[in-house]
């Protein structure tokens, strides 16, 4: 994706239903968006979707948003490892059985 | 400015759901399910919801066509019916009643479908009656 | 009650303040939307209470948008309840209608209807008939939230599994005006096949109701499978209110808050 602002929440839902056990959205740091407000839009969408997932009965921890620049490789490694550990602990997505 | 809603019955299947067709300046532009219809109570299926779309289709047949010298030619209802009656009688006389079959339609009323099967059985003498919507 | 509304509509049409009035008409025992253009001929004018209060409500704002697009210079009147008025305000904010070209005639819903709807505001700001009933909390949302999260998913999957993908929830919705719909975009949904993808079809639609749903409940009434869609959309409205302090239609119609709370629509 060119920008976290292009990550439609519809695509996140699609990923979860097509077999992803979790979705990690990584965008540029807030205030550093080349398109000015792409990552703010991403932040809003993820916040709403997490709450909707919880209401629908899906653990909202399966969705996470992080802000990272391309110069932060160690943080990227830490965040992704941490997230994958967390998802492993949660087990397979309950939506996958349906799809 | 002329906007009308015309109450009618769905032509797609035998359920008989009711809806309003929305007519804006002489063109049918939308479908609204009728809440007071005792059959459908304001609900429709995907076909019913889109029923207005075929009305103005340029592909729709609007008059009888008869194949003349290999080409389909528009003719009057009288000519089409006379031709059909004549040929049907000839075929029946040459090959028997069961050489004719009747295919009824979901796009007409229950009563019209009753008439076509009655015509097939009583007038022509065949049980070869079928229907396009075998629900 | 209906006489007061009729008198107001008659006055609007006779004075030429409106070119037409979109309301409801009863003809041969059936009630449906109708465009009244002659103040002297309001035969069959009803407000949509047939056997029970509000049992024959229709998305009149949808008809209003359609006619307005054809006749942008004309001023039109429309019958509104509390929910319809919230819809109008939101449609003004999204530039689907021009406030100066719309005259609404309000009616307040009786308590009986407000109870069934769990309505937060069962009356428009100005109304010519009825009395303001009390608001009711979203009990249906609370009932879902009282279920443990793992079980909740089973409840919703069971509900969504009944979907026959008629698109009725979207088609009847007075707030669904997009020329292109994500629910028919192959990158997001299985298109042209039945049944709907469970649960993403309905969760996607719920997301698209964020900042948009004015809680009229016509979706639930149009659903042939009785899926409690309204409960789902009530929750998304609660979420948006909590996150962004915005609830569509409750702010001043000239307020700056845009219903596009989730940012510009993602292109697809």
PDB file of N, CA and C in Angstrom, chain C residues 135-212:
ATOM      1  N   UNK C 135     -37.311   9.924  24.838  1.00  0.00           N
ATOM      2  CA  UNK C 135     -36.261   9.157  24.174  1.00  0.00           C
ATOM      3  C   UNK C 135     -36.085   7.816  24.891  1.00  0.00           C
ATOM      4  N   UNK C 136     -35.600   6.840  24.157  1.00  0.00           N
ATOM      5  CA  UNK C 136     -35.357   5.527  24.748  1.00  0.00           C
ATOM      6  C   UNK C 136     -33.918   5.093  24.479  1.00  0.00           C
ATOM      7  N   UNK C 137     -33.261   4.424  25.451  1.00  0.00           N
ATOM      8  CA  UNK C 137     -31.882   3.949  25.233  1.00  0.00           C
ATOM      9  C   UNK C 137     -31.852   2.719  24.320  1.00  0.00           C
ATOM     10  N   UNK C 138     -30.665   2.414  23.820  1.00  0.00           N
ATOM     11  CA  UNK C 138     -30.492   1.294  22.880  1.00  0.00           C
ATOM     12  C   UNK C 138     -30.406  -0.037  23.634  1.00  0.00           C
ATOM     13  N   UNK C 139     -31.530  -0.523  24.091  1.00  0.00           N
ATOM     14  CA  UNK C 139     -31.553  -1.786  24.830  1.00  0.00           C
ATOM     15  C   UNK C 139     -31.045  -2.961  24.012  1.00  0.00           C
ATOM     16  N   UNK C 140     -31.321  -2.933  22.695  1.00  0.00           N
ATOM     17  CA  UNK C 140     -30.913  -4.068  21.851  1.00  0.00           C
ATOM     18  C   UNK C 140     -29.385  -4.172  21.780  1.00  0.00           C
ATOM     19  N   UNK C 141     -28.704  -3.024  21.806  1.00  0.00           N
ATOM     20  CA  UNK C 141     -27.239  -3.034  21.780  1.00  0.00           C
ATOM     21  C   UNK C 141     -26.712  -3.605  23.098  1.00  0.00           C
ATOM     22  N   UNK C 142     -27.319  -3.182  24.189  1.00  0.00           N
ATOM     23  CA  UNK C 142     -26.888  -3.678  25.502  1.00  0.00           C
ATOM     24  C   UNK C 142     -27.074  -5.191  25.625  1.00  0.00           C
ATOM     25  N   UNK C 143     -28.153  -5.688  25.031  1.00  0.00           N
ATOM     26  CA  UNK C 143     -28.393  -7.132  25.120  1.00  0.00           C
ATOM     27  C   UNK C 143     -27.279  -7.910  24.415  1.00  0.00           C
ATOM     28  N   UNK C 144     -26.825  -7.409  23.258  1.00  0.00           N
ATOM     29  CA  UNK C 144     -25.717  -8.083  22.557  1.00  0.00           C
ATOM     30  C   UNK C 144     -24.451  -7.986  23.396  1.00  0.00           C
ATOM     31  N   UNK C 145     -24.224  -6.825  23.998  1.00  0.00           N
ATOM     32  CA  UNK C 145     -22.984  -6.631  24.758  1.00  0.00           C
ATOM     33  C   UNK C 145     -22.944  -7.451  26.039  1.00  0.00           C
ATOM     34  N   UNK C 146     -24.105  -7.892  26.505  1.00  0.00           N
ATOM     35  CA  UNK C 146     -24.119  -8.707  27.719  1.00  0.00           C
ATOM     36  C   UNK C 146     -23.689 -10.144  27.413  1.00  0.00           C
ATOM     37  N   UNK C 147     -23.597 -10.484  26.109  1.00  0.00           N
ATOM     38  CA  UNK C 147     -23.155 -11.833  25.731  1.00  0.00           C
ATOM     39  C   UNK C 147     -21.631 -11.864  25.707  1.00  0.00           C
ATOM     40  N   UNK C 148     -21.046 -12.955  26.171  1.00  0.00           N
ATOM     41  CA  UNK C 148     -19.584 -13.091  26.200  1.00  0.00           C
ATOM     42  C   UNK C 148     -19.052 -13.058  24.762  1.00  0.00           C
ATOM     43  N   UNK C 149     -17.849 -12.454  24.578  1.00  0.00           N
ATOM     44  CA  UNK C 149     -17.381 -12.112  23.227  1.00  0.00           C
ATOM     45  C   UNK C 149     -17.328 -13.312  22.267  1.00  0.00           C
ATOM     46  N   UNK C 150     -16.888 -14.451  22.723  1.00  0.00           N
ATOM     47  CA  UNK C 150     -16.818 -15.632  21.854  1.00  0.00           C
ATOM     48  C   UNK C 150     -18.197 -16.072  21.382  1.00  0.00           C
ATOM     49  N   UNK C 151     -19.173 -15.983  22.268  1.00  0.00           N
ATOM     50  CA  UNK C 151     -20.542 -16.376  21.934  1.00  0.00           C
ATOM     51  C   UNK C 151     -21.195 -15.358  21.000  1.00  0.00           C
ATOM     52  N   UNK C 152     -20.799 -14.104  21.178  1.00  0.00           N
ATOM     53  CA  UNK C 152     -21.361 -13.017  20.381  1.00  0.00           C
ATOM     54  C   UNK C 152     -21.180 -13.272  18.885  1.00  0.00           C
ATOM     55  N   UNK C 153     -19.961 -13.770  18.551  1.00  0.00           N
ATOM     56  CA  UNK C 153     -19.677 -14.033  17.134  1.00  0.00           C
ATOM     57  C   UNK C 153     -20.638 -15.090  16.597  1.00  0.00           C
ATOM     58  N   UNK C 154     -20.896 -16.116  17.436  1.00  0.00           N
ATOM     59  CA  UNK C 154     -21.816 -17.169  16.985  1.00  0.00           C
ATOM     60  C   UNK C 154     -23.200 -16.603  16.723  1.00  0.00           C
ATOM     61  N   UNK C 155     -23.616 -15.687  17.604  1.00  0.00           N
ATOM     62  CA  UNK C 155     -24.940 -15.076  17.434  1.00  0.00           C
ATOM     63  C   UNK C 155     -24.997 -14.345  16.096  1.00  0.00           C
ATOM     64  N   UNK C 156     -23.986 -13.519  15.833  1.00  0.00           N
ATOM     65  CA  UNK C 156     -23.999 -12.735  14.588  1.00  0.00           C
ATOM     66  C   UNK C 156     -23.851 -13.621  13.357  1.00  0.00           C
ATOM     67  N   UNK C 157     -22.969 -14.629  13.442  1.00  0.00           N
ATOM     68  CA  UNK C 157     -22.807 -15.513  12.281  1.00  0.00           C
ATOM     69  C   UNK C 157     -24.128 -16.207  11.960  1.00  0.00           C
ATOM     70  N   UNK C 158     -24.845 -16.569  13.019  1.00  0.00           N
ATOM     71  CA  UNK C 158     -26.153 -17.199  12.823  1.00  0.00           C
ATOM     72  C   UNK C 158     -27.130 -16.243  12.152  1.00  0.00           C
ATOM     73  N   UNK C 159     -27.093 -15.005  12.580  1.00  0.00           N
ATOM     74  CA  UNK C 159     -27.991 -14.007  11.986  1.00  0.00           C
ATOM     75  C   UNK C 159     -27.620 -13.765  10.516  1.00  0.00           C
ATOM     76  N   UNK C 160     -26.324 -13.530  10.272  1.00  0.00           N
ATOM     77  CA  UNK C 160     -25.890 -13.206   8.912  1.00  0.00           C
ATOM     78  C   UNK C 160     -26.077 -14.384   7.961  1.00  0.00           C
ATOM     79  N   UNK C 161     -26.038 -15.591   8.512  1.00  0.00           N
ATOM     80  CA  UNK C 161     -26.194 -16.781   7.662  1.00  0.00           C
ATOM     81  C   UNK C 161     -27.578 -16.817   7.020  1.00  0.00           C
ATOM     82  N   UNK C 162     -28.510 -16.081   7.592  1.00  0.00           N
ATOM     83  CA  UNK C 162     -29.876 -16.071   7.032  1.00  0.00           C
ATOM     84  C   UNK C 162     -29.977 -15.167   5.800  1.00  0.00           C
ATOM     85  N   UNK C 163     -28.933 -14.359   5.572  1.00  0.00           N
ATOM     86  CA  UNK C 163     -28.987 -13.340   4.506  1.00  0.00           C
ATOM     87  C   UNK C 163     -29.198 -13.983   3.138  1.00  0.00           C
ATOM     88  N   UNK C 164     -30.133 -13.448   2.363  1.00  0.00           N
ATOM     89  CA  UNK C 164     -30.336 -13.940   0.997  1.00  0.00           C
ATOM     90  C   UNK C 164     -29.730 -12.967  -0.016  1.00  0.00           C
ATOM     91  N   UNK C 165     -28.969 -12.014   0.482  1.00  0.00           N
ATOM     92  CA  UNK C 165     -28.244 -11.054  -0.357  1.00  0.00           C
ATOM     93  C   UNK C 165     -29.178 -10.335  -1.337  1.00  0.00           C
ATOM     94  N   UNK C 166     -30.263  -9.820  -0.812  1.00  0.00           N
ATOM     95  CA  UNK C 166     -31.208  -9.096  -1.665  1.00  0.00           C
ATOM     96  C   UNK C 166     -30.775  -7.643  -1.829  1.00  0.00           C
ATOM     97  N   UNK C 167     -29.815  -7.221  -1.013  1.00  0.00           N
ATOM     98  CA  UNK C 167     -29.359  -5.820  -1.003  1.00  0.00           C
ATOM     99  C   UNK C 167     -30.478  -4.863  -0.555  1.00  0.00           C
ATOM    100  N   UNK C 168     -31.525  -5.428   0.045  1.00  0.00           N
ATOM    101  CA  UNK C 168     -32.644  -4.595   0.479  1.00  0.00           C
ATOM    102  C   UNK C 168     -32.234  -3.571   1.526  1.00  0.00           C
ATOM    103  N   UNK C 169     -31.316  -3.972   2.435  1.00  0.00           N
ATOM    104  CA  UNK C 169     -30.876  -3.053   3.494  1.00  0.00           C
ATOM    105  C   UNK C 169     -30.238  -1.823   2.872  1.00  0.00           C
ATOM    106  N   UNK C 170     -29.464  -2.047   1.810  1.00  0.00           N
ATOM    107  CA  UNK C 170     -28.823  -0.925   1.144  1.00  0.00           C
ATOM    108  C   UNK C 170     -29.828  -0.153   0.285  1.00  0.00           C
ATOM    109  N   UNK C 171     -30.668  -0.900  -0.427  1.00  0.00           N
ATOM    110  CA  UNK C 171     -31.591  -0.233  -1.360  1.00  0.00           C
ATOM    111  C   UNK C 171     -32.614   0.651  -0.662  1.00  0.00           C
ATOM    112  N   UNK C 172     -33.079   0.216   0.501  1.00  0.00           N
ATOM    113  CA  UNK C 172     -34.121   0.980   1.188  1.00  0.00           C
ATOM    114  C   UNK C 172     -33.508   2.160   1.941  1.00  0.00           C
ATOM    115  N   UNK C 173     -32.187   2.122   2.164  1.00  0.00           N
ATOM    116  CA  UNK C 173     -31.541   3.098   3.051  1.00  0.00           C
ATOM    117  C   UNK C 173     -31.565   4.503   2.452  1.00  0.00           C
ATOM    118  N   UNK C 174     -32.160   5.461   3.174  1.00  0.00           N
ATOM    119  CA  UNK C 174     -32.197   6.828   2.649  1.00  0.00           C
ATOM    120  C   UNK C 174     -30.833   7.510   2.691  1.00  0.00           C
ATOM    121  N   UNK C 175     -29.865   6.895   3.374  1.00  0.00           N
ATOM    122  CA  UNK C 175     -28.540   7.496   3.452  1.00  0.00           C
ATOM    123  C   UNK C 175     -27.567   6.842   2.471  1.00  0.00           C
ATOM    124  N   UNK C 176     -28.010   5.821   1.741  1.00  0.00           N
ATOM    125  CA  UNK C 176     -27.150   5.156   0.761  1.00  0.00           C
ATOM    126  C   UNK C 176     -27.371   5.796  -0.598  1.00  0.00           C
ATOM    127  N   UNK C 177     -26.478   6.726  -0.956  1.00  0.00           N
ATOM    128  CA  UNK C 177     -26.654   7.423  -2.221  1.00  0.00           C
ATOM    129  C   UNK C 177     -25.446   7.287  -3.134  1.00  0.00           C
ATOM    130  N   UNK C 178     -24.442   6.509  -2.703  1.00  0.00           N
ATOM    131  CA  UNK C 178     -23.219   6.416  -3.525  1.00  0.00           C
ATOM    132  C   UNK C 178     -23.539   5.822  -4.895  1.00  0.00           C
ATOM    133  N   UNK C 179     -22.971   6.402  -5.970  1.00  0.00           N
ATOM    134  CA  UNK C 179     -23.187   5.825  -7.299  1.00  0.00           C
ATOM    135  C   UNK C 179     -22.504   4.471  -7.446  1.00  0.00           C
ATOM    136  N   UNK C 180     -21.416   4.250  -6.705  1.00  0.00           N
ATOM    137  CA  UNK C 180     -20.769   2.935  -6.740  1.00  0.00           C
ATOM    138  C   UNK C 180     -20.743   2.398  -5.317  1.00  0.00           C
ATOM    139  N   UNK C 181     -21.026   1.104  -5.197  1.00  0.00           N
ATOM    140  CA  UNK C 181     -21.145   0.525  -3.864  1.00  0.00           C
ATOM    141  C   UNK C 181     -20.092  -0.548  -3.634  1.00  0.00           C
ATOM    142  N   UNK C 182     -19.436  -0.478  -2.485  1.00  0.00           N
ATOM    143  CA  UNK C 182     -18.428  -1.474  -2.126  1.00  0.00           C
ATOM    144  C   UNK C 182     -19.019  -2.886  -2.101  1.00  0.00           C
ATOM    145  N   UNK C 183     -20.304  -2.968  -1.778  1.00  0.00           N
ATOM    146  CA  UNK C 183     -20.933  -4.292  -1.696  1.00  0.00           C
ATOM    147  C   UNK C 183     -21.079  -4.923  -3.078  1.00  0.00           C
ATOM    148  N   UNK C 184     -20.800  -4.138  -4.129  1.00  0.00           N
ATOM    149  CA  UNK C 184     -20.821  -4.702  -5.477  1.00  0.00           C
ATOM    150  C   UNK C 184     -19.463  -4.578  -6.146  1.00  0.00           C
ATOM    151  N   UNK C 185     -18.412  -4.367  -5.325  1.00  0.00           N
ATOM    152  CA  UNK C 185     -17.063  -4.234  -5.876  1.00  0.00           C
ATOM    153  C   UNK C 185     -16.316  -5.542  -5.654  1.00  0.00           C
ATOM    154  N   UNK C 186     -15.828  -6.131  -6.728  1.00  0.00           N
ATOM    155  CA  UNK C 186     -15.270  -7.484  -6.605  1.00  0.00           C
ATOM    156  C   UNK C 186     -13.981  -7.541  -5.788  1.00  0.00           C
ATOM    157  N   UNK C 187     -13.311  -6.406  -5.609  1.00  0.00           N
ATOM    158  CA  UNK C 187     -12.106  -6.412  -4.767  1.00  0.00           C
ATOM    159  C   UNK C 187     -12.441  -6.575  -3.289  1.00  0.00           C
ATOM    160  N   UNK C 188     -13.684  -6.312  -2.940  1.00  0.00           N
ATOM    161  CA  UNK C 188     -14.061  -6.340  -1.530  1.00  0.00           C
ATOM    162  C   UNK C 188     -15.033  -7.462  -1.174  1.00  0.00           C
ATOM    163  N   UNK C 189     -15.842  -7.855  -2.141  1.00  0.00           N
ATOM    164  CA  UNK C 189     -16.896  -8.837  -1.867  1.00  0.00           C
ATOM    165  C   UNK C 189     -16.987  -9.820  -3.025  1.00  0.00           C
ATOM    166  N   UNK C 190     -17.497 -11.009  -2.726  1.00  0.00           N
ATOM    167  CA  UNK C 190     -17.850 -11.924  -3.811  1.00  0.00           C
ATOM    168  C   UNK C 190     -19.083 -11.329  -4.494  1.00  0.00           C
ATOM    169  N   UNK C 191     -18.960 -11.063  -5.783  1.00  0.00           N
ATOM    170  CA  UNK C 191     -20.062 -10.416  -6.498  1.00  0.00           C
ATOM    171  C   UNK C 191     -20.769 -11.431  -7.390  1.00  0.00           C
ATOM    172  N   UNK C 192     -22.064 -11.364  -7.417  1.00  0.00           N
ATOM    173  CA  UNK C 192     -22.839 -12.211  -8.326  1.00  0.00           C
ATOM    174  C   UNK C 192     -23.066 -13.613  -7.804  1.00  0.00           C
ATOM    175  N   UNK C 193     -22.743 -13.854  -6.536  1.00  0.00           N
ATOM    176  CA  UNK C 193     -23.011 -15.176  -5.981  1.00  0.00           C
ATOM    177  C   UNK C 193     -23.810 -15.031  -4.699  1.00  0.00           C
ATOM    178  N   UNK C 194     -24.577 -16.057  -4.417  1.00  0.00           N
ATOM    179  CA  UNK C 194     -25.395 -16.100  -3.201  1.00  0.00           C
ATOM    180  C   UNK C 194     -24.868 -17.265  -2.388  1.00  0.00           C
ATOM    181  N   UNK C 195     -24.729 -17.259  -1.094  1.00  0.00           N
ATOM    182  CA  UNK C 195     -25.199 -16.212  -0.207  1.00  0.00           C
ATOM    183  C   UNK C 195     -24.125 -15.136  -0.040  1.00  0.00           C
ATOM    184  N   UNK C 196     -24.412 -14.173   0.821  1.00  0.00           N
ATOM    185  CA  UNK C 196     -23.442 -13.130   1.072  1.00  0.00           C
ATOM    186  C   UNK C 196     -22.291 -13.712   1.895  1.00  0.00           C
ATOM    187  N   UNK C 197     -21.105 -13.147   1.729  1.00  0.00           N
ATOM    188  CA  UNK C 197     -19.957 -13.625   2.503  1.00  0.00           C
ATOM    189  C   UNK C 197     -20.184 -13.276   3.976  1.00  0.00           C
ATOM    190  N   UNK C 198     -20.126 -14.304   4.783  1.00  0.00           N
ATOM    191  CA  UNK C 198     -20.417 -14.154   6.204  1.00  0.00           C
ATOM    192  C   UNK C 198     -19.106 -14.113   6.978  1.00  0.00           C
ATOM    193  N   UNK C 199     -18.863 -13.113   7.818  1.00  0.00           N
ATOM    194  CA  UNK C 199     -19.741 -11.991   8.146  1.00  0.00           C
ATOM    195  C   UNK C 199     -19.368 -10.697   7.419  1.00  0.00           C
ATOM    196  N   UNK C 200     -18.430 -10.741   6.456  1.00  0.00           N
ATOM    197  CA  UNK C 200     -17.876  -9.462   5.996  1.00  0.00           C
ATOM    198  C   UNK C 200     -18.860  -8.617   5.190  1.00  0.00           C
ATOM    199  N   UNK C 201     -19.842  -9.243   4.554  1.00  0.00           N
ATOM    200  CA  UNK C 201     -20.817  -8.447   3.801  1.00  0.00           C
ATOM    201  C   UNK C 201     -21.498  -7.458   4.755  1.00  0.00           C
ATOM    202  N   UNK C 202     -22.001  -7.997   5.858  1.00  0.00           N
ATOM    203  CA  UNK C 202     -22.758  -7.139   6.774  1.00  0.00           C
ATOM    204  C   UNK C 202     -21.855  -6.244   7.624  1.00  0.00           C
ATOM    205  N   UNK C 203     -20.637  -6.726   7.929  1.00  0.00           N
ATOM    206  CA  UNK C 203     -19.734  -5.864   8.702  1.00  0.00           C
ATOM    207  C   UNK C 203     -19.242  -4.713   7.825  1.00  0.00           C
ATOM    208  N   UNK C 204     -19.033  -4.977   6.539  1.00  0.00           N
ATOM    209  CA  UNK C 204     -18.632  -3.910   5.626  1.00  0.00           C
ATOM    210  C   UNK C 204     -19.733  -2.861   5.542  1.00  0.00           C
ATOM    211  N   UNK C 205     -20.964  -3.342   5.398  1.00  0.00           N
ATOM    212  CA  UNK C 205     -22.061  -2.383   5.331  1.00  0.00           C
ATOM    213  C   UNK C 205     -22.172  -1.585   6.629  1.00  0.00           C
ATOM    214  N   UNK C 206     -21.957  -2.270   7.749  1.00  0.00           N
ATOM    215  CA  UNK C 206     -22.016  -1.578   9.046  1.00  0.00           C
ATOM    216  C   UNK C 206     -20.968  -0.465   9.105  1.00  0.00           C
ATOM    217  N   UNK C 207     -19.750  -0.782   8.624  1.00  0.00           N
ATOM    218  CA  UNK C 207     -18.692   0.232   8.617  1.00  0.00           C
ATOM    219  C   UNK C 207     -19.085   1.436   7.772  1.00  0.00           C
ATOM    220  N   UNK C 208     -19.721   1.157   6.641  1.00  0.00           N
ATOM    221  CA  UNK C 208     -20.105   2.247   5.748  1.00  0.00           C
ATOM    222  C   UNK C 208     -21.258   3.078   6.301  1.00  0.00           C
ATOM    223  N   UNK C 209     -21.883   2.567   7.349  1.00  0.00           N
ATOM    224  CA  UNK C 209     -22.952   3.324   8.001  1.00  0.00           C
ATOM    225  C   UNK C 209     -22.381   4.283   9.058  1.00  0.00           C
ATOM    226  N   UNK C 210     -21.073   4.172   9.306  1.00  0.00           N
ATOM    227  CA  UNK C 210     -20.448   5.046  10.305  1.00  0.00           C
ATOM    228  C   UNK C 210     -20.590   6.500   9.882  1.00  0.00           C
ATOM    229  N   UNK C 211     -21.131   7.304  10.755  1.00  0.00           N
ATOM    230  CA  UNK C 211     -21.305   8.730  10.452  1.00  0.00           C
ATOM    231  C   UNK C 211     -22.424   8.993   9.472  1.00  0.00           C
ATOM    232  N   UNK C 212     -23.230   7.998   9.192  1.00  0.00           N
ATOM    233  CA  UNK C 212     -24.237   8.110   8.156  1.00  0.00           C
ATOM    234  C   UNK C 212     -25.622   7.679   8.669  1.00  0.00           C
TER     235      UNK C 212
END
